[in-house]
Amino acid sequence: MTKQIEEAAKAIKNASHAIAFTGAGISAESGIPPFRGKGGIWNTYDPIVLDLDYFFSHYTKSWKAIKSIFYDFLEDKHPNAAHIILAEWEKQSILKGIITQNIDNLHQDAGSLNVIEFHGNAQRLICADCAHIFEVRDWVFTELAPYCPNCGGRLKPDFVFFGEAIPEQAYRKAYEASTTCDLMIIIGASGEVSPANKMPQIAKNNHSAILEINPDSTLYTNQITTISIKGSASEVLSEINRLLNIEANK
Ligand code: NAD
Ligand code: ZN
């Protein structure tokens, strides 16, 4: 692994437009399990509550599950070393930005500024009737399903449900970032979630190098990757960061 870490540090140092593409795996070490696989959220809950039609036709019941999955649970989760290092790299202009599939706000909590939220963000609630957006941090949840204080309409978490389109602006920005980067760092993404999974391929088609960090093989591994490092996000990024710091202090 040491040789790959060295190669990764070199690729990051030499890139003029590096971006990160992150999935649920980067938040695993913050205690948020991915949806699928071992310990996955969908082993405990039925994903139907995130189906748009089901959600609106079973509003109270769906909110009960959504509240315990996304709000009671996410409340006390904090960025881990991987989120923090990416935020530092942005400040140091090593990284231009992040395309994330995550909805947990942990990149922003860590201090990252240029975050493209491909699937929205659980920290916002949007009214289905008047489109007003409420910040969850200003919100007091009760045991009851929430309704809009402005118009009484139903409130939906402002993240992408099954059967819902990707927010247009996020898609456009992600596409643009993927066509202009010369290095994409894929961290903790399986490549199974469409259309987000297309972004690394778009980057590759535009001659970007692809660095992958994941403890497991994915649909990207050895298909489009230039360097693929098997390991957890925080461990691998900490190692790379250590080498970059040694280099910077020479
Ligand atoms: P995913 O594509 O996000 O895959 C998760 C990947 O993370 C897997 O390949 C797994 O091997 C890898 N992984 C696990 N632990 C890791 C670690 N410590 N370091 C690095 N990688 C690690 O797939 P999913 O979980 O099925 O998610 C589906 C969609 O839902 C995605 O868009 C995802 O971002 C979103 N989701 C978001 C959150 C969140 O906001 N934290 C949580 C669950 C799912
Ligand atoms: Zn409203």
Coordinates of C-alpha atoms and ligand atoms in Angstrom, one line a residue:
M1 CA 0.0 0.0 0.0
T2 CA 2.9 2.4 0.7
K3 CA 3.8 2.6 -3.0
Q4 CA 0.2 3.4 -3.9
I5 CA 0.0 6.1 -1.2
E6 CA 3.1 7.6 -2.6
E7 CA 1.7 7.5 -6.1
A8 CA -1.6 9.0 -4.9
A9 CA 0.2 11.9 -3.1
K10 CA 2.2 12.6 -6.3
A11 CA -1.0 12.6 -8.4
I12 CA -2.7 15.0 -6.0
K13 CA 0.4 17.3 -5.9
N14 CA 0.7 17.3 -9.7
A15 CA -3.0 17.9 -10.4
S16 CA -4.1 21.3 -11.3
H17 CA -7.8 20.6 -10.9
A18 CA -8.5 17.8 -8.5
I19 CA -12.0 17.1 -7.2
A20 CA -13.4 14.5 -4.9
F21 CA -16.5 12.3 -5.5
T22 CA -17.8 10.9 -2.3
G23 CA -20.4 8.2 -1.3
A24 CA -21.8 6.8 1.9
G25 CA -18.4 5.1 2.7
I26 CA -16.7 8.4 3.6
S27 CA -19.3 8.8 6.5
A28 CA -19.1 5.2 7.7
E29 CA -16.3 6.1 10.2
S30 CA -18.6 8.9 11.5
G31 CA -21.0 6.1 12.5
I32 CA -23.4 6.4 9.6
P33 CA -23.9 3.0 7.9
P34 CA -24.2 2.8 4.1
F35 CA -27.7 1.9 2.8
R36 CA -26.7 -1.5 1.4
G37 CA -24.6 -4.4 2.6
K38 CA -23.5 -5.4 6.0
G39 CA -25.0 -3.2 8.7
G40 CA -26.9 -1.3 6.0
I41 CA -29.8 0.9 6.9
W42 CA -32.2 -1.1 4.6
N43 CA -31.6 -4.2 6.6
T44 CA -33.6 -2.5 9.4
Y45 CA -35.9 -0.1 7.5
D46 CA -38.1 -0.5 4.5
P47 CA -36.8 1.8 1.7
I48 CA -40.4 2.3 0.5
V49 CA -40.7 5.3 2.9
L50 CA -38.4 7.1 0.4
D51 CA -40.6 6.3 -2.5
L52 CA -42.1 9.6 -3.5
D53 CA -45.7 8.3 -4.1
Y54 CA -45.6 6.1 -1.0
F55 CA -44.3 9.0 1.1
F56 CA -47.2 11.3 0.2
S57 CA -49.8 8.7 0.4
H58 CA -48.6 7.4 3.8
Y59 CA -47.3 10.7 5.1
T60 CA -47.6 10.1 8.9
K61 CA -46.2 6.6 8.8
S62 CA -43.3 7.5 6.5
W63 CA -42.3 10.4 8.6
K64 CA -42.1 8.2 11.7
A65 CA -39.4 6.1 9.9
I66 CA -37.7 9.0 8.2
K67 CA -37.4 10.8 11.5
S68 CA -35.7 7.9 13.3
I69 CA -33.5 7.1 10.3
F70 CA -32.4 10.6 9.3
Y71 CA -33.0 13.0 12.2
D72 CA -32.9 11.3 15.6
F73 CA -29.9 9.4 14.3
L74 CA -27.9 12.0 12.3
E75 CA -28.2 14.6 15.0
D76 CA -25.1 13.7 16.9
K77 CA -22.9 12.6 14.0
H78 CA -19.6 14.5 13.4
P79 CA -17.1 14.7 10.5
N80 CA -14.3 12.2 10.6
A81 CA -10.6 12.7 9.6
A82 CA -11.5 12.1 5.9
H83 CA -14.1 14.9 5.8
I84 CA -11.6 17.2 7.7
I85 CA -8.7 16.5 5.4
L86 CA -10.8 17.2 2.3
A87 CA -11.8 20.5 3.8
E88 CA -8.2 21.4 4.6
W89 CA -7.1 20.5 1.0
E90 CA -9.7 22.9 -0.3
K91 CA -8.3 25.7 1.9
Q92 CA -4.8 24.9 0.6
S93 CA -6.2 24.9 -3.0
I94 CA -5.1 21.3 -3.4
L95 CA -8.8 20.4 -4.1
K96 CA -11.2 22.4 -6.1
G97 CA -14.4 20.9 -4.7
I98 CA -16.5 17.9 -3.9
I99 CA -19.3 16.1 -5.6
T100 CA -21.1 14.2 -2.9
Q101 CA -23.9 11.7 -3.0
N102 CA -24.3 12.0 0.8
I103 CA -27.1 14.0 2.4
D104 CA -25.5 14.2 5.9
N105 CA -24.0 17.6 5.6
L106 CA -20.7 16.3 7.1
H107 CA -18.5 17.9 4.4
Q108 CA -20.0 21.3 5.2
D109 CA -19.7 20.6 8.9
A110 CA -16.0 19.9 8.3
G111 CA -15.6 23.3 6.6
S112 CA -15.7 22.4 2.9
L113 CA -17.2 25.2 0.9
N114 CA -17.5 24.0 -2.7
V115 CA -19.8 21.0 -2.2
I116 CA -22.1 19.9 -5.0
E117 CA -25.0 18.0 -3.3
F118 CA -26.0 15.5 -6.0
H119 CA -28.8 14.1 -3.8
G120 CA -29.7 17.1 -1.8
N121 CA -29.3 17.5 2.0
A122 CA -31.3 16.2 4.9
Q123 CA -30.6 19.4 6.8
R124 CA -33.3 21.1 4.8
L125 CA -37.1 20.5 4.7
I126 CA -39.0 21.8 1.7
C127 CA -42.8 22.5 1.6
A128 CA -44.5 20.5 -1.1
D129 CA -47.1 23.3 -1.5
C130 CA -45.4 26.7 -1.1
A131 CA -41.8 25.5 -1.7
H132 CA -40.5 27.3 1.4
I133 CA -37.3 25.8 2.7
F134 CA -36.7 25.3 6.4
E135 CA -33.4 24.6 8.1
V136 CA -33.5 21.6 10.3
R137 CA -31.3 23.2 12.9
D138 CA -34.1 25.7 13.5
W139 CA -36.7 23.0 13.6
V140 CA -38.3 21.3 16.6
F141 CA -39.5 17.8 15.7
T142 CA -42.4 16.4 17.7
E143 CA -43.7 12.9 17.5
L144 CA -46.2 14.0 14.9
A145 CA -45.4 14.4 11.1
P146 CA -44.4 18.0 10.4
Y147 CA -46.5 20.5 8.4
C148 CA -45.4 23.8 6.9
P149 CA -45.8 26.7 9.4
N150 CA -46.5 29.1 6.5
C151 CA -49.2 27.3 4.6
G152 CA -50.0 24.0 6.4
G153 CA -48.6 22.0 3.5
R154 CA -46.6 18.7 3.8
L155 CA -42.9 18.9 4.3
K156 CA -40.4 16.7 2.5
P157 CA -36.7 16.3 3.4
D158 CA -34.8 18.2 0.7
F159 CA -33.0 15.1 -0.6
V160 CA -33.7 13.0 -3.6
F161 CA -36.3 10.2 -3.0
F162 CA -36.7 7.2 -5.2
G163 CA -38.5 8.2 -8.4
E164 CA -37.4 11.8 -8.1
A165 CA -35.1 13.6 -10.5
I166 CA -31.6 14.9 -9.6
P167 CA -31.8 18.7 -8.8
E168 CA -31.0 20.3 -12.1
Q169 CA -28.4 22.7 -10.9
A170 CA -26.5 20.1 -8.9
Y171 CA -26.5 17.8 -12.0
R172 CA -25.2 20.6 -14.2
K173 CA -22.4 21.6 -11.7
A174 CA -21.4 17.9 -11.2
Y175 CA -21.2 17.4 -14.9
E176 CA -19.2 20.5 -15.4
A177 CA -16.8 19.6 -12.6
S178 CA -16.4 16.1 -14.0
T179 CA -15.5 17.4 -17.5
T180 CA -13.0 19.9 -16.2
C181 CA -11.1 18.0 -13.5
D182 CA -7.7 16.4 -14.2
L183 CA -7.9 14.2 -11.1
M184 CA -11.1 12.7 -9.5
I185 CA -10.7 11.1 -6.1
I186 CA -13.5 8.6 -5.6
I187 CA -14.0 7.9 -1.9
G188 CA -16.5 5.3 -0.5
A189 CA -18.8 5.1 -3.5
S190 CA -19.9 1.7 -4.9
G191 CA -20.7 3.0 -8.4
E192 CA -24.1 1.3 -8.2
V193 CA -26.2 4.4 -7.8
S194 CA -27.3 6.0 -11.0
P195 CA -27.0 8.6 -12.5
A196 CA -24.4 9.7 -9.9
N197 CA -22.2 6.8 -10.9
K198 CA -21.8 8.3 -14.4
M199 CA -19.6 11.2 -13.1
P200 CA -16.3 9.2 -12.7
Q201 CA -16.8 7.8 -16.2
I202 CA -17.4 11.3 -17.6
A203 CA -14.2 12.4 -15.9
K204 CA -12.3 9.4 -17.4
N205 CA -13.7 10.1 -20.9
N206 CA -12.3 13.7 -20.5
H207 CA -8.9 12.3 -19.7
S208 CA -8.9 12.8 -16.0
A209 CA -6.9 10.5 -13.8
I210 CA -9.0 8.5 -11.3
L211 CA -7.9 7.7 -7.8
E212 CA -10.1 5.4 -5.8
I213 CA -10.2 4.8 -2.0
N214 CA -12.4 2.0 -0.7
P215 CA -11.9 -1.1 1.4
D216 CA -13.7 -3.1 -1.2
S217 CA -13.6 -3.5 -5.0
T218 CA -16.3 -1.5 -6.8
L219 CA -17.6 -1.1 -10.3
Y220 CA -14.8 1.4 -10.9
T221 CA -11.9 -0.7 -9.7
N222 CA -9.5 -1.7 -12.5
Q223 CA -12.2 -0.5 -15.0
I224 CA -11.5 3.3 -14.9
T225 CA -9.2 3.7 -12.0
T226 CA -5.6 4.9 -12.4
I227 CA -4.8 4.2 -8.8
S228 CA -7.0 2.1 -6.5
I229 CA -6.2 2.0 -2.8
K230 CA -7.9 -0.6 -0.6
G231 CA -8.5 0.9 2.8
S232 CA -10.8 3.1 4.9
A233 CA -11.3 6.7 3.9
S234 CA -9.8 8.2 7.0
E235 CA -6.8 5.9 7.2
V236 CA -5.8 6.3 3.5
L237 CA -6.5 10.1 3.4
S238 CA -4.5 10.6 6.6
E239 CA -1.5 8.7 5.1
I240 CA -1.6 10.7 1.9
N241 CA -2.0 13.9 3.8
R242 CA 1.1 13.0 5.9
L243 CA 3.2 12.6 2.8
L244 CA 1.8 15.9 1.3
N245 CA 2.7 17.7 4.5
I246 CA 6.3 16.3 4.6
E247 CA 6.7 17.4 0.9
A248 CA 5.3 20.9 1.7
N249 CA 7.7 21.3 4.6
K250 CA 10.8 20.3 2.7
Ligands
NAD1 P1 -22.6 3.8 -2.0 O1 -22.4 3.9 -3.4 O2 -22.6 5.1 -1.2 O3 -21.5 2.7 -1.4 C1 -20.9 2.8 -0.1 C2 -19.4 2.3 -0.4 O4 -18.6 2.7 0.7 C3 -19.2 0.8 -0.6 O5 -18.4 0.6 -1.8 C4 -18.3 0.4 0.6 O6 -17.3 -0.6 0.3 C5 -17.6 1.7 0.9 N1 -17.1 1.9 2.3 C6 -17.6 1.3 3.4 N2 -16.9 1.7 4.5 C7 -15.9 2.5 4.0 C8 -14.9 3.3 4.6 N3 -14.6 3.3 6.0 N4 -14.1 4.1 3.8 C9 -14.3 4.1 2.5 N5 -15.3 3.4 1.9 C10 -16.1 2.7 2.6 O7 -23.9 3.0 -1.7 P2 -25.1 3.0 -0.6 O8 -24.6 3.0 0.8 O9 -26.0 1.9 -1.1 O10 -25.8 4.4 -0.8 C11 -26.8 4.7 -1.8 C12 -27.0 6.2 -1.9 O11 -27.5 6.7 -0.7 C13 -25.7 6.9 -2.2 O12 -26.0 8.0 -3.0 C14 -25.2 7.4 -0.8 O13 -24.4 8.5 -0.9 C15 -26.6 7.6 -0.1 N6 -26.4 7.5 1.3 C16 -25.9 8.5 2.0 C17 -25.6 8.4 3.3 C18 -25.0 9.6 4.0 O14 -25.4 10.7 3.7 N7 -24.1 9.4 5.0 C19 -25.8 7.2 4.0 C20 -26.3 6.1 3.3 C21 -26.5 6.2 1.9
ZN2 ZN -45.8 25.8 2.8

